[in-house]
Coordinates of C-alpha atoms in Angstrom, one line a residue:
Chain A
X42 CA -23.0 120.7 92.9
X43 CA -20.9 123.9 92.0
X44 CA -17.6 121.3 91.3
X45 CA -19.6 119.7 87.7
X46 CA -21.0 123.5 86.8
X47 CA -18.4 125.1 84.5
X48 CA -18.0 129.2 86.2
X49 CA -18.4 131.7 83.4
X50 CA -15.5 133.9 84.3
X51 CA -13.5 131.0 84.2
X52 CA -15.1 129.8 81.0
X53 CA -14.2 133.5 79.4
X54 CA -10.4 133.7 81.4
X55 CA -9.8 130.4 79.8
X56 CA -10.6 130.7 76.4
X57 CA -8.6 133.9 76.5
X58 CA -5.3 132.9 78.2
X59 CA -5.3 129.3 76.5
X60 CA -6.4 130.9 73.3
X61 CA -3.1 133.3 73.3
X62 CA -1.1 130.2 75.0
X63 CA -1.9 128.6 71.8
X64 CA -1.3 130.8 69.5
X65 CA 2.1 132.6 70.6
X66 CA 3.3 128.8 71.1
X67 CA 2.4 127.1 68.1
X68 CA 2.6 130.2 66.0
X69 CA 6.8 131.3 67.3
X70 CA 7.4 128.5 70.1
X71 CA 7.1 125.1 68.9
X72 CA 7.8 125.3 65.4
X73 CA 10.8 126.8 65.6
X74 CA 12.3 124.8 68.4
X75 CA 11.0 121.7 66.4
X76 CA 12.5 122.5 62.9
X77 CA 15.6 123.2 64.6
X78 CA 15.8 120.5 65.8
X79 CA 14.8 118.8 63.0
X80 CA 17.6 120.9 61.1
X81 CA 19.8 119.4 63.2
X82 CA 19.2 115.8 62.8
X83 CA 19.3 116.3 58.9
X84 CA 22.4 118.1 59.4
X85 CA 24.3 115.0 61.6
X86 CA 23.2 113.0 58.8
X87 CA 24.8 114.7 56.3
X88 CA 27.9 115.3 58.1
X89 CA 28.2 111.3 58.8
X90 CA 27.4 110.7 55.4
X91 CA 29.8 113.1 54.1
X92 CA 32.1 111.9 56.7
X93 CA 31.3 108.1 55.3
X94 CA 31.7 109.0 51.7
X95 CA 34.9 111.1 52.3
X96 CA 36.3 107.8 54.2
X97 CA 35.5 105.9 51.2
X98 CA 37.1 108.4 49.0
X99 CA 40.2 108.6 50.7
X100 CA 40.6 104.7 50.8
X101 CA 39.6 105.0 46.6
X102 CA 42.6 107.3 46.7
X103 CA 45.2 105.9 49.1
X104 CA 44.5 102.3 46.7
X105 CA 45.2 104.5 43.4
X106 CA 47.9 106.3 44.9
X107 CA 49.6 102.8 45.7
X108 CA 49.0 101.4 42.7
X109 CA 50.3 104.8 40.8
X110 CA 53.8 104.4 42.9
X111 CA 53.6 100.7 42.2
X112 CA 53.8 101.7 38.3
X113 CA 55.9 104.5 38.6
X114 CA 58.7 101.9 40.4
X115 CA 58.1 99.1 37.2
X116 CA 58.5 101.8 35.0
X117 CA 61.7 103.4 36.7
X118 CA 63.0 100.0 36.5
X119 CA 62.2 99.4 33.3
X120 CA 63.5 102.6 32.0
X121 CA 67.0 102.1 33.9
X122 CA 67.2 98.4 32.0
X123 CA 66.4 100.1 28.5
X124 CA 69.0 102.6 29.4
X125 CA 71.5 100.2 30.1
X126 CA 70.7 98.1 26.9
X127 CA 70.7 100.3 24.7
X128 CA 74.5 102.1 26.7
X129 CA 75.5 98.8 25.9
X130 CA 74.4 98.4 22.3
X131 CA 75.6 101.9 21.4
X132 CA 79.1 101.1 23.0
X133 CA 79.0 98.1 21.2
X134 CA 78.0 99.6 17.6
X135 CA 80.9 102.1 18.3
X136 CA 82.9 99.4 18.7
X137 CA 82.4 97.9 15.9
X138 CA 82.1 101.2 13.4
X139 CA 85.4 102.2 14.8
X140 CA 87.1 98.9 14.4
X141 CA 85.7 99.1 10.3
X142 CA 86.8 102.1 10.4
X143 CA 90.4 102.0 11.3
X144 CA 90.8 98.8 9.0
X145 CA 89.8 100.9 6.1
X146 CA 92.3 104.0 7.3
X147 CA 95.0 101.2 7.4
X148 CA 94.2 99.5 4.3
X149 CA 93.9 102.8 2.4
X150 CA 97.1 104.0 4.0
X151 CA 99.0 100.6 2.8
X152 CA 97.4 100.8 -1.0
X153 CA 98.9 103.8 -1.3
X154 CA 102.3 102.9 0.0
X155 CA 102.2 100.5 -2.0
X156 CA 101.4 103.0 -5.2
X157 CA 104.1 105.0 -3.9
X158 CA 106.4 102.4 -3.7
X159 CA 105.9 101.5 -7.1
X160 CA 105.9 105.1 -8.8
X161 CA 109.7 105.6 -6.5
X162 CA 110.6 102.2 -8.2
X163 CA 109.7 102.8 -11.7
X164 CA 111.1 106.1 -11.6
X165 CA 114.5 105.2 -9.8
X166 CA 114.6 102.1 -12.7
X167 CA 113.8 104.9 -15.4
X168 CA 117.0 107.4 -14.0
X169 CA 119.2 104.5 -13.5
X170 CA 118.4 103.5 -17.5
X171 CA 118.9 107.0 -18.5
X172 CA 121.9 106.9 -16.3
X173 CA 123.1 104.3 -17.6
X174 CA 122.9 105.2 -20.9
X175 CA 124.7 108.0 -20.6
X176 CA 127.5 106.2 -19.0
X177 CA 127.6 103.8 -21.9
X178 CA 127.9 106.9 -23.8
X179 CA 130.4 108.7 -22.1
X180 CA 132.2 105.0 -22.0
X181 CA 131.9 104.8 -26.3
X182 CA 132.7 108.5 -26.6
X183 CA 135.7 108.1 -24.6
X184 CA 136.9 105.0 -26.3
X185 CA 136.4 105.9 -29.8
X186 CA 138.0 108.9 -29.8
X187 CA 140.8 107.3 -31.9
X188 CA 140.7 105.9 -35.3
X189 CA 141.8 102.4 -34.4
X190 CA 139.6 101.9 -32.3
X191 CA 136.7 103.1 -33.9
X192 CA 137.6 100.5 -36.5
X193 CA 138.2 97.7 -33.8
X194 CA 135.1 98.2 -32.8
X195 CA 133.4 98.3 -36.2
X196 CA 135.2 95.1 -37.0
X197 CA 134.3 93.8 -33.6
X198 CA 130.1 94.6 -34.1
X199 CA 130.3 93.2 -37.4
X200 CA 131.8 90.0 -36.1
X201 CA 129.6 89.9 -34.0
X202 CA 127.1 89.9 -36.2
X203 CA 128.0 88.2 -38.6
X204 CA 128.8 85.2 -35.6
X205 CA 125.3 85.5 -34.7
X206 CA 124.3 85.6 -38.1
X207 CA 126.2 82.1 -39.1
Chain B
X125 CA 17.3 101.5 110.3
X126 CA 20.3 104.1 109.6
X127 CA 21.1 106.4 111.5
X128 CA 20.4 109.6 109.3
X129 CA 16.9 108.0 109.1
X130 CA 16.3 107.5 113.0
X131 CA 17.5 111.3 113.7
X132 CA 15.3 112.8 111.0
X133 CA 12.2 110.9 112.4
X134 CA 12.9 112.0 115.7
X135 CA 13.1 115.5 114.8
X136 CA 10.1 115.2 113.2
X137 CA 8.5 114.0 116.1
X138 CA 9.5 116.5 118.1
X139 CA 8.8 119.0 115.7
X140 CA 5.5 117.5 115.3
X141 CA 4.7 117.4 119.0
X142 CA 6.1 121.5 120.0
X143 CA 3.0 121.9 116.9
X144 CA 0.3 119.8 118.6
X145 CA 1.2 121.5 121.9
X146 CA 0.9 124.5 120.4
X147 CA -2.4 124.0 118.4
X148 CA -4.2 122.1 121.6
X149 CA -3.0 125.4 123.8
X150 CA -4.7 127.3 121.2
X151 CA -8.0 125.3 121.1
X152 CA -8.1 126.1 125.3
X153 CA -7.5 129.6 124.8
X154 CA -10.1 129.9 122.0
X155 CA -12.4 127.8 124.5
X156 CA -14.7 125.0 123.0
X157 CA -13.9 125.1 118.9
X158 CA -16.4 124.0 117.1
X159 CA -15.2 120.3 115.4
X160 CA -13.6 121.1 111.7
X161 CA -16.0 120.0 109.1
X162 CA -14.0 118.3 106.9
X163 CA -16.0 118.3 104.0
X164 CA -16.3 122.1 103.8
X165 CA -12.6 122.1 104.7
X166 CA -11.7 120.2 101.6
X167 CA -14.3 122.3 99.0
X168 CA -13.0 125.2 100.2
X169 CA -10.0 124.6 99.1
X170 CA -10.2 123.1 95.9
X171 CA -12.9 125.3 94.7
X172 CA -12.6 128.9 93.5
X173 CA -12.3 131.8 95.7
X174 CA -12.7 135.5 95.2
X175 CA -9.3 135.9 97.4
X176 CA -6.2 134.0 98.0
X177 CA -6.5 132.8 101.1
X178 CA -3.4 132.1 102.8
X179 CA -3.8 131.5 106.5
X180 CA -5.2 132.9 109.3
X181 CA -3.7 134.3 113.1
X182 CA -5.9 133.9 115.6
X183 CA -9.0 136.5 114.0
X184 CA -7.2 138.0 111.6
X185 CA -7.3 137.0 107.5
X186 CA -4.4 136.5 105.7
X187 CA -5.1 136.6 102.1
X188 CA -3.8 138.7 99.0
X189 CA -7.2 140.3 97.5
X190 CA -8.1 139.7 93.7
X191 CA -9.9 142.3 91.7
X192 CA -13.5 141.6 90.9
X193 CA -15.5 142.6 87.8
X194 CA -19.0 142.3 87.4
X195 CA -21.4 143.8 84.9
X196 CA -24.7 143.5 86.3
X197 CA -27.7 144.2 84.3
X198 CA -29.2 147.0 86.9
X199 CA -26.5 148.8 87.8
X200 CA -23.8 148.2 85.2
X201 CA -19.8 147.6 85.4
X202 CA -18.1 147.1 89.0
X203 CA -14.3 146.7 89.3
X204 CA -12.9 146.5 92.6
X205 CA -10.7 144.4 95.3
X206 CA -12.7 141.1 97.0
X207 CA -10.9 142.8 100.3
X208 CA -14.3 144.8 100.2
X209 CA -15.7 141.6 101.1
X210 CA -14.1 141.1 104.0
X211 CA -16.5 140.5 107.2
X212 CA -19.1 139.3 105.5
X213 CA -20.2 143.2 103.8
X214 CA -21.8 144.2 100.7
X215 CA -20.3 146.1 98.3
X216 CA -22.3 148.3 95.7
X217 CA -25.0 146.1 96.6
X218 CA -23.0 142.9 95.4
X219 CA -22.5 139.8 98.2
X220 CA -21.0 136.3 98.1
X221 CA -23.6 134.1 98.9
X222 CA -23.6 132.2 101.8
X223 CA -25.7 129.7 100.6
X224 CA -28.2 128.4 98.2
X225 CA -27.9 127.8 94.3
X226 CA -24.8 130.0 94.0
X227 CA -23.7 129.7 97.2
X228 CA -20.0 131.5 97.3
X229 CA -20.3 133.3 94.0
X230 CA -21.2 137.1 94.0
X231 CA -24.8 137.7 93.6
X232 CA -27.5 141.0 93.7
X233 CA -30.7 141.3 94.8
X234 CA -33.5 141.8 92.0
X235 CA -36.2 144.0 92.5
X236 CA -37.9 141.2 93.8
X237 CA -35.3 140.7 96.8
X238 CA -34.5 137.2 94.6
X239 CA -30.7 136.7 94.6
X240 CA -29.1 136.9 90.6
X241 CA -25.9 135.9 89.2
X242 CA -24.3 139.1 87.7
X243 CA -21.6 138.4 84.9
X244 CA -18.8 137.7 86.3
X245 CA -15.4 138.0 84.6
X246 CA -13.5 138.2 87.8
X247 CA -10.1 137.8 88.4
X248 CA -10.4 134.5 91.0
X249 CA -8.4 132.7 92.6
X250 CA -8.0 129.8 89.5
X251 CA -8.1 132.3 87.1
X252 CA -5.2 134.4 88.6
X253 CA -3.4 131.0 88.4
X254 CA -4.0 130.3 85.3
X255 CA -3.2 133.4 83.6
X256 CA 0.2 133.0 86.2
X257 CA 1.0 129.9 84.5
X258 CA 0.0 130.9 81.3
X259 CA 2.7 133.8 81.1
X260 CA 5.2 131.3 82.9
X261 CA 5.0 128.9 79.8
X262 CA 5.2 131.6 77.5
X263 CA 8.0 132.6 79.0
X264 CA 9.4 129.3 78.9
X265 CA 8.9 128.3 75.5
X266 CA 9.9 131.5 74.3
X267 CA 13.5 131.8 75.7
X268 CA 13.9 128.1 74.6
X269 CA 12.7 128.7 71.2
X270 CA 14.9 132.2 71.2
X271 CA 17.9 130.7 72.6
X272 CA 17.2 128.3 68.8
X273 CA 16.5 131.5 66.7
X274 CA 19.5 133.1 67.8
X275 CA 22.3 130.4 68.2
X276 CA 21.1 128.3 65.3
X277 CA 20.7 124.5 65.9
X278 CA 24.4 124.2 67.8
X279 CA 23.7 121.5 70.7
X280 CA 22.5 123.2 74.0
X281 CA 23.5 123.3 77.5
X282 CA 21.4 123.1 80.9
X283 CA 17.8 124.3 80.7
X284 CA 17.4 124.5 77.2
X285 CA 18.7 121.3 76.6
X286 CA 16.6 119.6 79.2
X287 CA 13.9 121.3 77.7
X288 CA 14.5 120.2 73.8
X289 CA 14.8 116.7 76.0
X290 CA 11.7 116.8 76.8
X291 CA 9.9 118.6 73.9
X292 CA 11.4 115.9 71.5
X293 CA 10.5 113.1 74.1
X294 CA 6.9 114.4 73.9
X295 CA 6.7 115.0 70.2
X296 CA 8.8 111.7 69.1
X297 CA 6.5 108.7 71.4
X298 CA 3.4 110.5 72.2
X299 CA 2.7 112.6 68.9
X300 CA 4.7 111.3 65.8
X301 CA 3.5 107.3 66.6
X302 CA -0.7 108.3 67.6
X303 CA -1.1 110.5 64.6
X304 CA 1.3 109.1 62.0
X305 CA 1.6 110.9 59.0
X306 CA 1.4 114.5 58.7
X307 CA 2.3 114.8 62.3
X308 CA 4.0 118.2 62.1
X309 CA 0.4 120.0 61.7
X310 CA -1.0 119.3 65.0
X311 CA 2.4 118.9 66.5
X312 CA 2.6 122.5 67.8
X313 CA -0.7 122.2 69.5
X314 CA -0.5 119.3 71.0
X315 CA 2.7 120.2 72.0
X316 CA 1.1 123.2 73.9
X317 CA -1.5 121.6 75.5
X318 CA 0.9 119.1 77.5
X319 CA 2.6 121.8 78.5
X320 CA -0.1 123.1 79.9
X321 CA -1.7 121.5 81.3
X322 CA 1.6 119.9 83.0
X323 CA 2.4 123.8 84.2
X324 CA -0.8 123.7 85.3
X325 CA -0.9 120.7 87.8
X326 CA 2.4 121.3 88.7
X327 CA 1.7 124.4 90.1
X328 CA -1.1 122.9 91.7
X329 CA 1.1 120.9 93.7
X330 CA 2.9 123.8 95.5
X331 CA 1.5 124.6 98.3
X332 CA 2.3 128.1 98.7
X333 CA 1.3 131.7 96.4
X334 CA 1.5 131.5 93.3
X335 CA 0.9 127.6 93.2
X336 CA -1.4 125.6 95.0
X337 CA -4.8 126.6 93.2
X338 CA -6.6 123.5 91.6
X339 CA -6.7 124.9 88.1
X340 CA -6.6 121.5 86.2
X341 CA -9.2 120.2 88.5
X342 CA -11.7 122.3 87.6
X343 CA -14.1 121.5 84.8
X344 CA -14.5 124.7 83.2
X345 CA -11.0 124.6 82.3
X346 CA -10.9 120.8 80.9
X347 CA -14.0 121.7 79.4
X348 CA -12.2 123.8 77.0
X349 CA -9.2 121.8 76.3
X350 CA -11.7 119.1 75.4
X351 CA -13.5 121.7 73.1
X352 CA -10.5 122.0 71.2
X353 CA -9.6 119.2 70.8
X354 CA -12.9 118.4 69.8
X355 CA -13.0 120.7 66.9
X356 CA -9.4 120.0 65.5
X357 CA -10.7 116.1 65.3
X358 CA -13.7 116.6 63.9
X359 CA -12.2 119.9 61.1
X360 CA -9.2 117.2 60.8
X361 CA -12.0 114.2 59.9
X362 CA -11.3 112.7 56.7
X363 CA -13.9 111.7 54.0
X364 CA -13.7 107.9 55.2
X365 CA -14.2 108.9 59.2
X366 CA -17.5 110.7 58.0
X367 CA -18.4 107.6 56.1
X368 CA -17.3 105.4 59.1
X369 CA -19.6 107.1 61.7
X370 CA -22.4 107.3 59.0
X371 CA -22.6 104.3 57.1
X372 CA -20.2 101.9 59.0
X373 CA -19.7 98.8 57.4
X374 CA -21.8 96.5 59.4
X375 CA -25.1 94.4 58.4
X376 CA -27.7 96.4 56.8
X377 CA -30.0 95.4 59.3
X378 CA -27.7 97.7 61.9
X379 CA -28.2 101.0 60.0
X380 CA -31.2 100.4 57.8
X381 CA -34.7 101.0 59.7
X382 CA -33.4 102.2 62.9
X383 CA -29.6 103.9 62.4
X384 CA -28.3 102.0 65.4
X385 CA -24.8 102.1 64.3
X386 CA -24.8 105.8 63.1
X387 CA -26.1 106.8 66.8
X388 CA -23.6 105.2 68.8
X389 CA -20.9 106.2 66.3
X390 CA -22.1 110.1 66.6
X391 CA -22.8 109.5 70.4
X392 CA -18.9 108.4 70.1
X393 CA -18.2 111.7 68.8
X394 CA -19.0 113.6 71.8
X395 CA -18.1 110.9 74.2
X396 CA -14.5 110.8 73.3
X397 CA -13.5 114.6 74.1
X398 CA -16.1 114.1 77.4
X399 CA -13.8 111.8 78.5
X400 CA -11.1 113.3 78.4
X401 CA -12.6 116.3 80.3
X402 CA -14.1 114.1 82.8
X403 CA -10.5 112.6 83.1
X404 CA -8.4 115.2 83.6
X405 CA -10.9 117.1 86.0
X406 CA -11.4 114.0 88.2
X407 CA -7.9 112.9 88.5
X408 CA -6.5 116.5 89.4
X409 CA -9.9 117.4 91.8
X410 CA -9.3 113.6 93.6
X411 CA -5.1 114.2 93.8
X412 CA -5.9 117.5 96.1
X413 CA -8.5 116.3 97.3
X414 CA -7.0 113.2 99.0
X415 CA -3.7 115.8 100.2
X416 CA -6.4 117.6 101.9
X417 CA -8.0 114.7 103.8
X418 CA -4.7 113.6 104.6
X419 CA -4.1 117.3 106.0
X420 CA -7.1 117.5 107.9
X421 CA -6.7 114.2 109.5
X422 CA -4.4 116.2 112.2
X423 CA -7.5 118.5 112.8
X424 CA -9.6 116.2 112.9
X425 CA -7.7 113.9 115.6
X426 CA -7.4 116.7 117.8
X427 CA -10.4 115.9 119.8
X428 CA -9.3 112.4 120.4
X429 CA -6.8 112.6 122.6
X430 CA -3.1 113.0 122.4
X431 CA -1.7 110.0 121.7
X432 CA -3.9 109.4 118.8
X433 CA -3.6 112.9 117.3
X434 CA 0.5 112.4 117.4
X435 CA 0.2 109.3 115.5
X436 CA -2.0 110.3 113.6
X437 CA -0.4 113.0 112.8
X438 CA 3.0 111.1 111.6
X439 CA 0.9 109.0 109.5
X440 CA -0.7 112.1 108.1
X441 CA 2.9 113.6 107.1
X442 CA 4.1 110.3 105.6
X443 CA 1.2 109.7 103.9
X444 CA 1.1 113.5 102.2
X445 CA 4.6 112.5 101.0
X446 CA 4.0 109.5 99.6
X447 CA 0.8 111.3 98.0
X448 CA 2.7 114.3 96.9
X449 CA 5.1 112.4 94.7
X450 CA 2.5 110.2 93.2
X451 CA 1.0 113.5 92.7
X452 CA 3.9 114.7 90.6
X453 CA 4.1 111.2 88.4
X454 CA -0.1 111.9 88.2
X455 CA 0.8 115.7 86.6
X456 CA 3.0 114.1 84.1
X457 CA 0.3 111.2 83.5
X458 CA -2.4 113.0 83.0
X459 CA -0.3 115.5 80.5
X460 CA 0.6 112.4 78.9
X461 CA -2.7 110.6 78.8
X462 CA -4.6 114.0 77.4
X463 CA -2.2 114.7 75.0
X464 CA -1.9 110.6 74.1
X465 CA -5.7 110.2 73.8
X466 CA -6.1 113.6 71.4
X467 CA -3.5 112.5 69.5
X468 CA -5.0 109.6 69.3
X469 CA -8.6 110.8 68.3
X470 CA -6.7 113.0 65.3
X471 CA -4.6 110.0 64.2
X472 CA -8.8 108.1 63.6
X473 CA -10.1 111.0 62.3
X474 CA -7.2 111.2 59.9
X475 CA -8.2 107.3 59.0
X476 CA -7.7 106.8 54.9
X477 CA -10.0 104.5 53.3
X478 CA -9.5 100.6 53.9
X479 CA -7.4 98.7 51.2
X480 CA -9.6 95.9 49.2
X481 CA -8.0 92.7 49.5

């Protein structure tokens, strides 16, 4: 039966057209369509990877950033307490250097009165000697100006003397 | 039953019957017809033709004319239209056969008056098809893989995408898991070949120009996809597939003074691609095949009265439905199952050597 005999135009149209089928689609069709394809599914894997590891990232970061505020506040707090210690120590040292300082101030001031004091009292005790003896002076000069009484007095020393000799 | 349903069956009734009236008016007019031989009716139609026959009114032939080239060893090239044909003439002393060994094909006389197959290359029926769907799919696959080359791999929208759909479908379950490593060689031409062949019996299933010719169910056609396939499994066969089908590992007494294993093994060779030949072909020839009887069934009822032939003739129309889509799941089948089984056969030849345990 013709049906189960293969027709040799057929045979030779066949061979032809599949033959160029063939090689115009698996040489430019298929391949490309496929490795686009295929592109594409290695490029959604990246991206969700990258999108994963970027996720991950951002949590590494958002944990560091937390725990770099965290120490920024202890140190702030920290610093403010040092600050405060050390206002309080330096107020206090001042105190106290001040205090020292003025006692010394007061103490050399009264020393030194008290030199003073003692120079104007030796010197007022030396004029009022000199003084003094110049009075007694004046006071003999004027009173043995006659000759009597320079003999009186002569008399009057040597008895005295003499009384304290005896 | 609802109501949509009852009004299209009763207007397909009545369509059915204005057609019967017509057609048995028709037989009176032509006087007695002689009864339609149903046998002829279907070969006709699913074998090749030197014209596309469409229908015919009253006497006259309908049919778009195919050109025809023969190279005949006495008197050279001839290229001209089958309408030359027409009536039953002779052209440049070449005729269609009316009967005998090459009964429909175009023959010459020798000088002995004996009737000789010329070579024929012409452009028939099948093969006007099949170079038809040939350029569609190139078409096809081409925009689809252009629409790729020039937009990159961004996600697609309508045809493209449904076509990607289906591509990947094809390559991921039938190719990838049958041939397993080193896929991507054979891919492309595997790829091709369902595609074909699923152009192919598509087409066959419309009834009107360009489709309807029986391109998958006809052997010569098969008969090369087989041959390919047949040479990329046995140029694909690995050192261990050769060793398999030589020396198999079975009892010595199998292979050693009479090579029983090695023959079946080699006979296995050519009995895989036959298959799938024998397959293809049958399936496709039997699908039109049964939409014809199911067709003629009407013709054939005519002479039995009325009521019969209107009965008939519904049961004719549901039945070519029902066949018609299992028709359309058998185009995708058989694409599937030819592409599957060749797959298949590379994936064997491909075999590595067995692990010792």
């Amino acid at each position: 039966m013709s049906l189960l005999t293969p027709d040799s135009g057929l045979l030779f149209w066949m061979l032809i057209s599949f033959g160029i089928v063939v090689f115009v689609l698996a040489k430019f069709g298929f391949p490309v369509i496929l490795k686009m394809v295929e592109e594409r599914k290695a490029y959604i894997e990246e991206s969700l990877f990258m999108a994963e590891k970027a996720r991950t990232e951002l949590d590494k970061v958002k944990v560091e950033s937390e725990r770099i505020i965290e120490n920024a506040r202890n140190e702030h707090l920290e610093i403010i307490n040092e600050a405060s210690r050390l206002r309080d120590l330096l107020i206090n040292d001042a105190k106290t250097k001040a205090a020292g300082e003025a006692d010394k101030i007061i103490e050399n001031a009264r020393v030194q009165i008290q030199s003073e004091k003692e120079e104007a009292i030796r010197d007022i005790r030396r004029q009022v000697a000199g003084l003094s003896v110049d009075i007694a002076e004046k006071v003999l000069r004027s009173k043995l100006a006659e000759k009597d009484e320079q003999l009186n007095m002569i008399n009057r020393l040597l008895d005295e003397i003499n009384i304290s000799k005896s | 039953m609802s109501g949509k349903l009852k009004i299209f069956l009763l207007l397909l009734s009545a369509f059915i019957l204005t057609f019967h009236q017509v057609r048995a008016s028709d037989a009176v007019a032509a006087g007695k017809e002689e009864p339609l031989n149903v046998r002829e009716f279907i070969l006709e139609h699913i074998s090749d033709s030197y014209e596309w026959h469409i229908t015919t009114i009253g006497d006259k032939l309908v049919s778009i004319p195919l050109p025809v080239i023969v190279y005949s060893k006495i008197s050279g090239w001839h290229v001209f239209m089958s309408s030359e044909f027409h009536g039953g003439h002779a052209h440049e002393g070449l005729f269609i056969a009316r009967e005998g060994e090459y009964k429909g094909k175009i023959v010459e006389l020798d000088t002995a008056g004996k009737e000789i197959k010329p070579f024929d290359i012409s452009i028939t029926k099948n093969v006007f098809s099949l170079l038809f769907s040939s350029v569609l799919l190139i078409i096809i696959i081409m925009s689809v893989a252009r629409s790729y080359k020039k937009e990159g791999f961004a996600p697609k929208k309508g045809f493209v995408a449904a076509m990607e759909m289906f591509i990947i479908s094809v390559n991921d379950d039938i190719i990838k898991p049958c041939i397993g490593k080193d896929y991507k060689r054979y891919a492309p031409y595997l790829l091709t070949v369902f595609f074909f062949i699923f152009i192919n019996n598509l087409l066959g299933l419309i009834p009107l120009f360009p489709g309807g010719a029986n391109v998958t169910g006809n052997i010569a056609i098969t008969f090369i996809l087989a041959l390919c396939t047949f040479f990329i499994v046995n140029l694909s066969g690995s050192k261990e597939y050769w060793k398999e089908i030589l020396w198999p590992e079975v009892p010595l007494w199998l292979k050693l003074p009479v090579p029983l294993m090695p023959a079946i093994e080699l006979v296995g060779i050519f009995t895989k691609p036959f298959a799938l030949m024998i397959r293809l072909f049958a399936n496709m020839l039997a699908g039109h095949s049964i939409i014809l009887g199911l067709t003629a069934l009407i013709f054939v009822t005519v002479s039995m009265g009325q009521a019969m032939n209107i009965s008939m003739t519904v049961v004719s129309v549901v039945f070519s439905v029902f066949i018609g889509l299992v028709e359309l799941l058998v185009a995708y089948i058989q694409a599937y199952i030819f592409t599957m089984l060749s797959a298949v056969f590379i994936g064997l030849a491909r075999v590595e050597p067995h692990r010792k345990h």
